[in-house]
């Protein structure tokens, strides 16, 4: 199995490969703490990212299906969007619209709003074509020690703290000064 900080070519990465900080998140699109982290990380990348030498975000799926019934399907929907070059757009929409997603049809509505080929998207999701990819992330997360969402690693080190903006900023600043 790969090291937690080993980033493969098929991973979802936002930010420069040369960024001083790499934050890996094991997340769940239905988890309210992950949605809070999404908002915080977006703000931090804009406000202090450059000051810290850049922040690279790596997103890995870790849906908690027993807590969030649509989490695994939402992860598969993000992967279906990725097949059309729009992972990050779907990622952002899933977190920003989290409270409006109540059933699988809502995922199709999001896909339509992103101008995806809706027939291809629906086929990918209904046939569960992305399930293996999502399960691969879950297995890797368990190997890496993820047991909740969000689980973060900053520059390869597990960050056990909170997902609010102040906690994440303090953790990023501390990692940058090491």
CSV table of N, CA and C in Angstrom, one decimal:
chain,number,residue,atom,x,y,z
A,1,UNK,N,0.9,-1.2,0.0
A,1,UNK,CA,0.0,0.0,0.0
A,1,UNK,C,0.9,1.2,0.0
A,2,UNK,N,0.4,2.3,-0.6
A,2,UNK,CA,1.2,3.5,-0.7
A,2,UNK,C,1.2,4.2,0.6
A,3,UNK,N,2.2,5.1,0.8
A,3,UNK,CA,2.3,6.0,2.0
A,3,UNK,C,1.1,7.0,1.8
A,4,UNK,N,0.7,7.5,3.0
A,4,UNK,CA,-0.4,8.5,3.0
A,4,UNK,C,-0.1,9.7,2.1
A,5,UNK,N,1.1,10.1,2.1
A,5,UNK,CA,1.4,11.4,1.3
A,5,UNK,C,1.9,11.1,-0.1
A,6,UNK,N,1.8,9.9,-0.6
A,6,UNK,CA,2.1,9.5,-1.9
A,6,UNK,C,0.9,9.8,-2.8
A,7,UNK,N,1.0,10.8,-3.7
A,7,UNK,CA,-0.1,11.2,-4.5
A,7,UNK,C,0.0,10.6,-5.9
A,8,UNK,N,-1.0,9.8,-6.2
A,8,UNK,CA,-1.0,9.1,-7.5
A,8,UNK,C,-1.6,10.0,-8.6
A,9,UNK,N,-1.3,9.6,-9.9
A,9,UNK,CA,-1.7,10.4,-11.0
A,9,UNK,C,-3.3,10.5,-11.2
A,10,UNK,N,-4.0,9.5,-10.6
A,10,UNK,CA,-5.5,9.5,-10.8
A,10,UNK,C,-6.2,10.2,-9.6
A,11,UNK,N,-5.4,10.8,-8.7
A,11,UNK,CA,-6.0,11.4,-7.5
A,11,UNK,C,-6.6,12.8,-7.9
A,12,UNK,N,-7.5,13.3,-7.0
A,12,UNK,CA,-8.1,14.6,-7.2
A,12,UNK,C,-7.3,15.6,-6.4
A,13,UNK,N,-6.6,16.4,-7.2
A,13,UNK,CA,-5.7,17.4,-6.6
A,13,UNK,C,-6.0,18.8,-7.1
A,14,UNK,N,-6.1,19.7,-6.1
A,14,UNK,CA,-6.3,21.1,-6.4
A,14,UNK,C,-5.2,21.9,-5.8
A,15,UNK,N,-4.5,22.7,-6.7
A,15,UNK,CA,-3.4,23.5,-6.2
A,15,UNK,C,-2.1,23.0,-6.9
A,16,UNK,N,-1.1,23.8,-6.7
A,16,UNK,CA,0.2,23.5,-7.3
A,16,UNK,C,1.0,22.3,-6.7
A,17,UNK,N,1.6,21.6,-7.6
A,17,UNK,CA,2.4,20.5,-7.1
A,17,UNK,C,3.6,21.0,-6.2
A,18,UNK,N,4.0,22.2,-6.5
A,18,UNK,CA,5.1,22.8,-5.7
A,18,UNK,C,4.7,23.6,-4.5
A,19,UNK,N,3.4,23.4,-4.1
A,19,UNK,CA,2.9,24.1,-2.9
A,19,UNK,C,3.7,23.7,-1.6
A,20,UNK,N,3.9,24.6,-0.7
A,20,UNK,CA,4.6,24.3,0.5
A,20,UNK,C,3.8,23.3,1.4
A,21,UNK,N,2.5,23.4,1.3
A,21,UNK,CA,1.6,22.6,2.1
A,21,UNK,C,0.7,21.7,1.3
A,22,UNK,N,0.7,20.4,1.7
A,22,UNK,CA,-0.3,19.5,1.0
A,22,UNK,C,-1.2,19.0,2.1
A,23,UNK,N,-2.5,19.2,1.9
A,23,UNK,CA,-3.5,18.7,2.9
A,23,UNK,C,-4.3,17.7,2.2
A,24,UNK,N,-4.3,16.5,2.8
A,24,UNK,CA,-5.1,15.4,2.2
A,24,UNK,C,-6.3,15.2,3.1
A,25,UNK,N,-7.4,15.2,2.5
A,25,UNK,CA,-8.7,15.0,3.2
A,25,UNK,C,-9.4,13.7,2.8
A,26,UNK,N,-9.7,12.9,3.8
A,26,UNK,CA,-10.6,11.8,3.6
A,26,UNK,C,-12.0,12.4,4.0
A,27,UNK,N,-12.9,12.5,3.1
A,27,UNK,CA,-14.2,13.2,3.3
A,27,UNK,C,-15.4,12.4,2.9
A,28,UNK,N,-16.5,13.0,3.3
A,28,UNK,CA,-17.8,12.4,3.1
A,28,UNK,C,-18.7,13.6,2.7
A,29,UNK,N,-19.3,13.5,1.5
A,29,UNK,CA,-20.1,14.7,0.9
A,29,UNK,C,-21.3,15.0,1.7
A,30,UNK,N,-21.7,14.1,2.6
A,30,UNK,CA,-22.9,14.3,3.4
A,30,UNK,C,-22.6,14.7,4.9
A,31,UNK,N,-21.3,14.7,5.2
A,31,UNK,CA,-20.9,15.1,6.6
A,31,UNK,C,-20.9,16.6,6.8
A,32,UNK,N,-21.6,17.1,7.8
A,32,UNK,CA,-21.6,18.6,8.0
A,32,UNK,C,-20.2,19.1,8.4
A,33,UNK,N,-19.4,18.3,9.0
A,33,UNK,CA,-18.1,18.8,9.4
A,33,UNK,C,-17.1,18.9,8.2
A,34,UNK,N,-17.4,18.0,7.2
A,34,UNK,CA,-16.6,18.1,5.9
A,34,UNK,C,-17.1,19.4,5.1
A,35,UNK,N,-18.4,19.7,5.2
A,35,UNK,CA,-18.9,20.9,4.5
A,35,UNK,C,-18.2,22.1,5.2
A,36,UNK,N,-18.2,22.1,6.5
A,36,UNK,CA,-17.5,23.2,7.2
A,36,UNK,C,-16.0,23.3,6.8
A,37,UNK,N,-15.4,22.2,6.7
A,37,UNK,CA,-14.0,22.2,6.3
A,37,UNK,C,-13.8,22.7,4.9
A,38,UNK,N,-14.7,22.3,4.0
A,38,UNK,CA,-14.7,22.8,2.6
A,38,UNK,C,-14.7,24.3,2.6
A,39,UNK,N,-15.6,24.9,3.3
A,39,UNK,CA,-15.8,26.4,3.3
A,39,UNK,C,-14.5,27.0,3.9
A,40,UNK,N,-14.0,26.4,5.0
A,40,UNK,CA,-12.8,26.9,5.7
A,40,UNK,C,-11.6,26.8,4.7
A,41,UNK,N,-11.4,25.7,4.1
A,41,UNK,CA,-10.2,25.5,3.2
A,41,UNK,C,-10.3,26.4,2.0
A,42,UNK,N,-11.5,26.7,1.5
A,42,UNK,CA,-11.6,27.6,0.4
A,42,UNK,C,-11.2,29.0,0.8
A,43,UNK,N,-11.7,29.4,1.9
A,43,UNK,CA,-11.3,30.7,2.5
A,43,UNK,C,-9.8,30.8,2.7
A,44,UNK,N,-9.3,29.8,3.3
A,44,UNK,CA,-7.8,29.9,3.7
A,44,UNK,C,-7.0,29.9,2.4
A,45,UNK,N,-7.3,29.1,1.4
A,45,UNK,CA,-6.5,29.1,0.2
A,45,UNK,C,-6.5,30.5,-0.4
A,46,UNK,N,-7.7,31.2,-0.4
A,46,UNK,CA,-7.7,32.5,-0.9
A,46,UNK,C,-7.0,33.5,0.0
A,47,UNK,N,-7.2,33.4,1.3
A,47,UNK,CA,-6.7,34.5,2.2
A,47,UNK,C,-5.2,34.3,2.6
A,48,UNK,N,-4.8,33.1,2.8
A,48,UNK,CA,-3.4,33.0,3.3
A,48,UNK,C,-2.6,31.9,2.5
A,49,UNK,N,-3.2,31.3,1.5
A,49,UNK,CA,-2.5,30.3,0.8
A,49,UNK,C,-1.2,30.8,0.2
A,50,UNK,N,-1.2,31.9,-0.5
A,50,UNK,CA,0.1,32.4,-1.1
A,50,UNK,C,1.1,32.8,0.0
A,51,UNK,N,0.6,33.3,1.1
A,51,UNK,CA,1.5,33.7,2.2
A,51,UNK,C,2.2,32.5,2.8
A,52,UNK,N,1.6,31.3,2.8
A,52,UNK,CA,2.1,30.1,3.3
A,52,UNK,C,2.9,29.3,2.3
A,53,UNK,N,3.0,29.8,1.1
A,53,UNK,CA,3.8,29.1,0.0
A,53,UNK,C,2.9,28.2,-0.8
A,54,UNK,N,1.6,28.4,-0.7
A,54,UNK,CA,0.6,27.6,-1.5
A,54,UNK,C,0.1,26.4,-0.7
A,55,UNK,N,-1.2,26.1,-1.0
A,55,UNK,CA,-1.8,24.9,-0.4
A,55,UNK,C,-2.3,24.0,-1.5
A,56,UNK,N,-1.9,22.8,-1.4
A,56,UNK,CA,-2.4,21.8,-2.4
A,56,UNK,C,-3.4,20.9,-1.6
A,57,UNK,N,-4.6,20.7,-2.1
A,57,UNK,CA,-5.6,19.9,-1.5
A,57,UNK,C,-5.8,18.6,-2.3
A,58,UNK,N,-5.7,17.5,-1.6
A,58,UNK,CA,-6.0,16.2,-2.2
A,58,UNK,C,-7.2,15.6,-1.5
A,59,UNK,N,-8.2,15.3,-2.3
A,59,UNK,CA,-9.5,14.8,-1.8
A,59,UNK,C,-9.6,13.3,-2.1
A,60,UNK,N,-9.9,12.5,-1.0
A,60,UNK,CA,-10.1,11.1,-1.1
A,60,UNK,C,-11.4,10.8,-0.4
A,61,UNK,N,-12.2,9.9,-1.0
A,61,UNK,CA,-13.5,9.5,-0.5
A,61,UNK,C,-13.4,8.6,0.7
A,62,UNK,N,-14.3,9.0,1.7
A,62,UNK,CA,-14.4,8.1,2.9
A,62,UNK,C,-15.9,8.3,3.4
A,63,UNK,N,-16.8,7.8,2.5
A,63,UNK,CA,-18.3,8.0,2.9
A,63,UNK,C,-18.6,7.1,4.1
A,64,UNK,N,-19.3,7.7,5.0
A,64,UNK,CA,-19.8,6.9,6.2
A,64,UNK,C,-21.2,6.5,5.9
A,65,UNK,N,-21.4,5.5,5.2
A,65,UNK,CA,-22.8,5.1,4.7
A,65,UNK,C,-23.7,4.8,5.9
A,66,UNK,N,-23.2,4.3,7.0
A,66,UNK,CA,-24.1,4.0,8.1
A,66,UNK,C,-24.7,5.3,8.8
A,67,UNK,N,-24.0,6.4,8.6
A,67,UNK,CA,-24.4,7.6,9.2
A,67,UNK,C,-25.1,8.5,8.1
A,68,UNK,N,-24.7,8.4,6.9
A,68,UNK,CA,-25.2,9.2,5.8
A,68,UNK,C,-25.6,8.4,4.6
A,69,UNK,N,-26.9,8.0,4.5
A,69,UNK,CA,-27.3,7.1,3.5
A,69,UNK,C,-27.0,7.4,2.0
A,70,UNK,N,-26.8,8.7,1.7
A,70,UNK,CA,-26.5,9.1,0.3
A,70,UNK,C,-25.0,9.3,0.1
A,71,UNK,N,-24.2,9.1,1.1
A,71,UNK,CA,-22.8,9.5,1.1
A,71,UNK,C,-22.0,8.7,0.0
A,72,UNK,N,-22.2,7.4,-0.1
A,72,UNK,CA,-21.5,6.6,-1.1
A,72,UNK,C,-21.9,6.9,-2.5
A,73,UNK,N,-23.2,7.1,-2.7
A,73,UNK,CA,-23.8,7.5,-4.0
A,73,UNK,C,-23.3,8.9,-4.4
A,74,UNK,N,-23.2,9.8,-3.4
A,74,UNK,CA,-22.6,11.1,-3.7
A,74,UNK,C,-21.2,11.1,-4.2
A,75,UNK,N,-20.4,10.2,-3.5
A,75,UNK,CA,-19.0,10.0,-3.9
A,75,UNK,C,-18.9,9.4,-5.3
A,76,UNK,N,-19.8,8.5,-5.6
A,76,UNK,CA,-19.8,7.9,-7.0
A,76,UNK,C,-20.3,9.0,-8.0
A,77,UNK,N,-21.2,9.9,-7.6
A,77,UNK,CA,-21.6,10.9,-8.5
A,77,UNK,C,-20.4,11.9,-8.8
A,78,UNK,N,-19.6,12.2,-7.8
A,78,UNK,CA,-18.4,13.0,-8.0
A,78,UNK,C,-17.5,12.3,-9.0
A,79,UNK,N,-17.3,11.0,-8.8
A,79,UNK,CA,-16.5,10.3,-9.7
A,79,UNK,C,-17.0,10.2,-11.1
A,80,UNK,N,-18.4,10.1,-11.3
A,80,UNK,CA,-19.0,10.2,-12.6
A,80,UNK,C,-18.8,11.6,-13.2
A,81,UNK,N,-18.8,12.6,-12.4
A,81,UNK,CA,-18.5,14.0,-12.9
A,81,UNK,C,-17.0,14.0,-13.3
A,82,UNK,N,-16.2,13.4,-12.6
A,82,UNK,CA,-14.8,13.4,-12.9
A,82,UNK,C,-14.5,12.7,-14.3
A,83,UNK,N,-15.3,11.8,-14.6
A,83,UNK,CA,-15.2,11.1,-15.9
A,83,UNK,C,-15.4,12.1,-17.1
A,84,UNK,N,-16.1,13.2,-16.7
A,84,UNK,CA,-16.4,14.3,-17.7
A,84,UNK,C,-15.6,15.5,-17.4
A,85,UNK,N,-14.5,15.4,-16.6
A,85,UNK,CA,-13.6,16.5,-16.3
A,85,UNK,C,-14.1,17.5,-15.4
A,86,UNK,N,-15.1,17.2,-14.5
A,86,UNK,CA,-15.7,18.1,-13.6
A,86,UNK,C,-15.8,17.6,-12.2
A,87,UNK,N,-14.7,17.0,-11.7
A,87,UNK,CA,-14.8,16.5,-10.3
A,87,UNK,C,-14.9,17.7,-9.3
A,88,UNK,N,-14.0,18.7,-9.5
A,88,UNK,CA,-14.0,19.7,-8.5
A,88,UNK,C,-15.3,20.6,-8.5
A,89,UNK,N,-15.9,20.7,-9.7
A,89,UNK,CA,-17.1,21.4,-9.7
A,89,UNK,C,-18.2,20.7,-9.0
A,90,UNK,N,-18.2,19.3,-9.2
A,90,UNK,CA,-19.2,18.5,-8.4
A,90,UNK,C,-18.9,18.5,-6.9
A,91,UNK,N,-17.6,18.3,-6.6
A,91,UNK,CA,-17.2,18.4,-5.2
A,91,UNK,C,-17.7,19.6,-4.5
A,92,UNK,N,-17.4,20.8,-5.1
A,92,UNK,CA,-17.9,22.0,-4.5
A,92,UNK,C,-19.4,22.1,-4.4
A,93,UNK,N,-20.1,21.7,-5.5
A,93,UNK,CA,-21.6,21.7,-5.4
A,93,UNK,C,-22.1,20.8,-4.4
A,94,UNK,N,-21.6,19.6,-4.2
A,94,UNK,CA,-22.1,18.7,-3.2
A,94,UNK,C,-21.9,19.2,-1.8
A,95,UNK,N,-20.8,19.9,-1.5
A,95,UNK,CA,-20.7,20.5,-0.2
A,95,UNK,C,-21.6,21.8,-0.1
A,96,UNK,N,-21.6,22.6,-1.1
A,96,UNK,CA,-22.3,23.9,-1.0
A,96,UNK,C,-23.8,23.7,-1.0
A,97,UNK,N,-24.3,22.6,-1.6
A,97,UNK,CA,-25.7,22.3,-1.7
A,97,UNK,C,-26.1,21.1,-0.8
A,98,UNK,N,-25.2,20.8,0.2
A,98,UNK,CA,-25.4,19.6,1.0
A,98,UNK,C,-26.8,19.5,1.6
A,99,UNK,N,-27.3,20.6,2.1
A,99,UNK,CA,-28.7,20.5,2.8
A,99,UNK,C,-29.8,20.3,1.8
A,100,UNK,N,-29.6,20.5,0.5
A,100,UNK,CA,-30.6,20.3,-0.5
A,100,UNK,C,-30.6,18.9,-1.1
A,101,UNK,N,-29.7,18.1,-0.7
A,101,UNK,CA,-29.5,16.8,-1.3
A,101,UNK,C,-30.2,15.8,-0.4
A,102,UNK,N,-31.4,15.3,-0.9
A,102,UNK,CA,-32.2,14.4,0.0
A,102,UNK,C,-32.4,13.1,-0.7
A,103,UNK,N,-32.2,13.0,-2.0
A,103,UNK,CA,-32.4,11.7,-2.7
A,103,UNK,C,-31.5,11.7,-3.9
A,104,UNK,N,-31.4,10.5,-4.5
A,104,UNK,CA,-30.5,10.4,-5.7
A,104,UNK,C,-30.9,11.3,-6.9
A,105,UNK,N,-32.1,11.6,-7.0
A,105,UNK,CA,-32.5,12.6,-8.1
A,105,UNK,C,-31.8,13.9,-7.9
A,106,UNK,N,-31.6,14.3,-6.7
A,106,UNK,CA,-30.9,15.6,-6.5
A,106,UNK,C,-29.5,15.6,-7.0
A,107,UNK,N,-28.9,14.5,-7.1
A,107,UNK,CA,-27.5,14.4,-7.6
A,107,UNK,C,-27.6,14.6,-9.1
A,108,UNK,N,-28.6,14.1,-9.8
A,108,UNK,CA,-28.8,14.4,-11.2
A,108,UNK,C,-29.1,15.9,-11.5
A,109,UNK,N,-29.8,16.5,-10.6
A,109,UNK,CA,-30.1,17.9,-10.8
A,109,UNK,C,-28.7,18.7,-10.7
A,110,UNK,N,-27.9,18.3,-9.8
A,110,UNK,CA,-26.6,19.0,-9.7
A,110,UNK,C,-25.8,18.7,-11.0
A,111,UNK,N,-25.8,17.5,-11.5
A,111,UNK,CA,-25.1,17.2,-12.7
A,111,UNK,C,-25.6,18.1,-13.9
A,112,UNK,N,-26.9,18.2,-13.9
A,112,UNK,CA,-27.5,19.1,-15.0
A,112,UNK,C,-27.0,20.5,-14.9
A,113,UNK,N,-26.9,21.0,-13.6
A,113,UNK,CA,-26.4,22.4,-13.4
A,113,UNK,C,-25.0,22.6,-13.8
A,114,UNK,N,-24.2,21.5,-13.9
A,114,UNK,CA,-22.8,21.6,-14.2
A,114,UNK,C,-22.6,21.3,-15.7
A,115,UNK,N,-23.7,21.2,-16.5
A,115,UNK,CA,-23.7,20.9,-17.9
A,115,UNK,C,-23.0,19.6,-18.3
A,116,UNK,N,-23.2,18.6,-17.4
A,116,UNK,CA,-22.6,17.3,-17.7
A,116,UNK,C,-23.5,16.6,-18.8
A,117,UNK,N,-23.0,15.6,-19.5
A,117,UNK,CA,-23.8,14.8,-20.3
A,117,UNK,C,-24.6,13.9,-19.3
A,118,UNK,N,-25.9,14.3,-19.2
A,118,UNK,CA,-26.7,13.8,-18.1
A,118,UNK,C,-27.0,12.3,-18.4
A,119,UNK,N,-27.2,11.9,-19.6
A,119,UNK,CA,-27.4,10.4,-19.8
A,119,UNK,C,-26.2,9.6,-19.4
A,120,UNK,N,-25.0,10.1,-19.8
A,120,UNK,CA,-23.8,9.4,-19.4
A,120,UNK,C,-23.6,9.4,-17.8
A,121,UNK,N,-23.9,10.5,-17.2
A,121,UNK,CA,-23.8,10.6,-15.8
A,121,UNK,C,-24.8,9.6,-15.1
A,122,UNK,N,-26.1,9.7,-15.5
A,122,UNK,CA,-27.1,8.8,-14.9
A,122,UNK,C,-26.7,7.3,-15.1
A,123,UNK,N,-26.2,6.9,-16.3
A,123,UNK,CA,-25.8,5.6,-16.5
A,123,UNK,C,-24.6,5.2,-15.6
A,124,UNK,N,-23.6,6.1,-15.4
A,124,UNK,CA,-22.5,5.8,-14.5
A,124,UNK,C,-23.0,5.6,-13.1
A,125,UNK,N,-23.9,6.5,-12.7
A,125,UNK,CA,-24.3,6.4,-11.3
A,125,UNK,C,-25.3,5.2,-11.1
A,126,UNK,N,-26.2,5.0,-12.0
A,126,UNK,CA,-27.2,3.9,-11.8
A,126,UNK,C,-26.5,2.6,-11.9
A,127,UNK,N,-25.5,2.4,-12.8
A,127,UNK,CA,-24.8,1.2,-12.9
A,127,UNK,C,-23.7,1.0,-11.9
A,128,UNK,N,-23.5,2.0,-11.0
A,128,UNK,CA,-22.5,2.0,-10.0
A,128,UNK,C,-21.1,1.7,-10.5
A,129,UNK,N,-20.8,2.3,-11.7
A,129,UNK,CA,-19.5,2.2,-12.3
A,129,UNK,C,-18.4,2.7,-11.6
A,130,UNK,N,-18.6,3.6,-10.7
A,130,UNK,CA,-17.5,4.3,-9.9
A,130,UNK,C,-17.4,3.7,-8.5
A,131,UNK,N,-18.1,2.7,-8.2
A,131,UNK,CA,-18.1,2.1,-6.9
A,131,UNK,C,-16.7,1.6,-6.5
A,132,UNK,N,-16.0,0.9,-7.4
A,132,UNK,CA,-14.7,0.4,-7.1
A,132,UNK,C,-13.7,1.5,-6.8
A,133,UNK,N,-13.8,2.6,-7.5
A,133,UNK,CA,-12.9,3.7,-7.2
A,133,UNK,C,-13.1,4.3,-5.8
A,134,UNK,N,-14.4,4.4,-5.5
A,134,UNK,CA,-14.7,4.9,-4.1
A,134,UNK,C,-14.2,4.0,-3.1
A,135,UNK,N,-14.5,2.7,-3.3
A,135,UNK,CA,-14.1,1.7,-2.3
A,135,UNK,C,-12.6,1.6,-2.2
A,136,UNK,N,-11.8,1.9,-3.3
A,136,UNK,CA,-10.4,1.9,-3.2
A,136,UNK,C,-9.9,3.0,-2.2
A,137,UNK,N,-10.6,4.2,-2.3
A,137,UNK,CA,-10.3,5.3,-1.4
A,137,UNK,C,-10.6,4.9,0.1
A,138,UNK,N,-11.7,4.2,0.3
A,138,UNK,CA,-12.1,3.8,1.6
A,138,UNK,C,-11.0,2.8,2.2
A,139,UNK,N,-10.6,1.9,1.4
A,139,UNK,CA,-9.6,0.9,1.9
A,139,UNK,C,-8.3,1.7,2.2
A,140,UNK,N,-7.9,2.6,1.3
A,140,UNK,CA,-6.7,3.3,1.6
A,140,UNK,C,-6.8,4.2,2.8
A,141,UNK,N,-8.0,4.8,3.0
A,141,UNK,CA,-8.2,5.6,4.2
A,141,UNK,C,-8.1,4.7,5.5
A,142,UNK,N,-8.7,3.5,5.5
A,142,UNK,CA,-8.6,2.7,6.6
A,142,UNK,C,-7.1,2.3,6.9
A,143,UNK,N,-6.4,2.0,5.8
A,143,UNK,CA,-4.9,1.7,5.9
A,143,UNK,C,-4.2,2.9,6.5
A,144,UNK,N,-4.6,4.1,6.1
A,144,UNK,CA,-3.9,5.3,6.6
A,144,UNK,C,-4.3,5.8,8.0
A,145,UNK,N,-5.4,5.1,8.5
A,145,UNK,CA,-5.8,5.5,9.9
A,145,UNK,C,-7.0,6.4,10.0
A,146,UNK,N,-7.7,6.6,8.8
A,146,UNK,CA,-8.9,7.4,8.9
A,146,UNK,C,-10.0,6.6,9.6
A,147,UNK,N,-10.7,7.2,10.5
A,147,UNK,CA,-11.8,6.5,11.2
A,147,UNK,C,-13.0,7.4,11.3
A,148,UNK,N,-12.9,8.6,10.8
A,148,UNK,CA,-14.0,9.6,10.9
A,148,UNK,C,-13.9,10.6,9.8
A,149,UNK,N,-14.8,11.4,9.6
A,149,UNK,CA,-14.7,12.5,8.6
A,149,UNK,C,-14.9,13.8,9.2
A,150,UNK,N,-14.2,14.8,8.8
A,150,UNK,CA,-13.1,14.6,7.9
A,150,UNK,C,-11.8,14.1,8.7
A,151,UNK,N,-11.0,13.4,8.0
A,151,UNK,CA,-9.7,13.0,8.5
A,151,UNK,C,-8.7,13.7,7.6
A,152,UNK,N,-7.7,14.5,8.3
A,152,UNK,CA,-6.8,15.3,7.5
A,152,UNK,C,-5.3,14.8,7.8
A,153,UNK,N,-4.5,14.9,6.7
A,153,UNK,CA,-3.1,14.8,6.9
A,153,UNK,C,-2.5,16.0,6.3
A,154,UNK,N,-1.6,16.7,7.0
A,154,UNK,CA,-0.9,17.9,6.5
A,154,UNK,C,0.6,17.6,6.3
A,155,UNK,N,1.0,17.6,5.1
A,155,UNK,CA,2.4,17.3,4.8
A,155,UNK,C,2.7,15.9,5.4
A,156,UNK,N,1.8,15.0,5.2
A,156,UNK,CA,2.0,13.6,5.6
A,156,UNK,C,1.8,13.3,7.1
A,157,UNK,N,1.5,14.3,7.9
A,157,UNK,CA,1.3,14.1,9.3
A,157,UNK,C,-0.2,14.2,9.6
A,158,UNK,N,-0.7,13.2,10.4
A,158,UNK,CA,-2.1,13.2,10.8
A,158,UNK,C,-2.4,14.5,11.6
A,159,UNK,N,-3.5,15.1,11.2
A,159,UNK,CA,-4.0,16.3,12.0
A,159,UNK,C,-5.3,15.9,12.6
A,160,UNK,N,-5.3,15.7,14.0
A,160,UNK,CA,-6.5,15.2,14.7
A,160,UNK,C,-7.4,16.3,15.1
A,161,UNK,N,-7.2,17.6,14.8
A,161,UNK,CA,-8.0,18.7,15.3
A,161,UNK,C,-9.3,18.9,14.5
A,162,UNK,N,-9.9,20.0,14.8
A,162,UNK,CA,-11.2,20.4,14.3
A,162,UNK,C,-11.2,20.9,12.9
A,163,UNK,N,-12.3,21.0,12.3
A,163,UNK,CA,-12.4,21.4,10.9
A,163,UNK,C,-12.9,22.8,10.7
A,164,UNK,N,-12.9,23.6,11.8
A,164,UNK,CA,-13.3,25.0,11.7
A,164,UNK,C,-12.1,25.8,11.1
A,165,UNK,N,-12.3,27.0,10.7
A,165,UNK,CA,-11.3,27.8,10.0
A,165,UNK,C,-10.2,28.2,10.9
A,166,UNK,N,-10.4,28.5,12.2
A,166,UNK,CA,-9.3,28.9,13.1
A,166,UNK,C,-8.4,27.7,13.4
A,167,UNK,N,-9.0,26.5,13.6
A,167,UNK,CA,-8.2,25.4,13.9
A,167,UNK,C,-7.3,25.0,12.7
A,168,UNK,N,-8.0,25.0,11.5
A,168,UNK,CA,-7.2,24.6,10.3
A,168,UNK,C,-6.1,25.6,10.0
A,169,UNK,N,-6.4,26.9,10.2
A,169,UNK,CA,-5.4,27.9,9.9
A,169,UNK,C,-4.2,27.7,10.8
A,170,UNK,N,-4.5,27.4,12.1
A,170,UNK,CA,-3.4,27.2,13.1
A,170,UNK,C,-2.6,26.0,12.7
A,171,UNK,N,-3.2,24.9,12.3
A,171,UNK,CA,-2.5,23.7,11.9
A,171,UNK,C,-1.7,23.9,10.6
A,172,UNK,N,-2.2,24.7,9.6
A,172,UNK,CA,-1.5,24.9,8.4
A,172,UNK,C,-0.2,25.8,8.7
A,173,UNK,N,-0.4,26.8,9.5
A,173,UNK,CA,0.7,27.7,9.9
A,173,UNK,C,1.8,26.9,10.7
A,174,UNK,N,1.4,26.1,11.6
A,174,UNK,CA,2.3,25.2,12.3
A,174,UNK,C,3.1,24.3,11.4
A,175,UNK,N,2.4,23.7,10.4
A,175,UNK,CA,3.0,22.8,9.5
A,175,UNK,C,4.0,23.6,8.6
A,176,UNK,N,3.6,24.8,8.2
A,176,UNK,CA,4.5,25.6,7.3
A,176,UNK,C,5.7,26.0,8.0
A,177,UNK,N,5.7,26.2,9.3
A,177,UNK,CA,6.9,26.7,10.1
A,177,UNK,C,7.8,25.5,10.4
A,178,UNK,N,7.4,24.3,10.2
A,178,UNK,CA,8.3,23.1,10.4
A,178,UNK,C,9.3,22.9,9.3
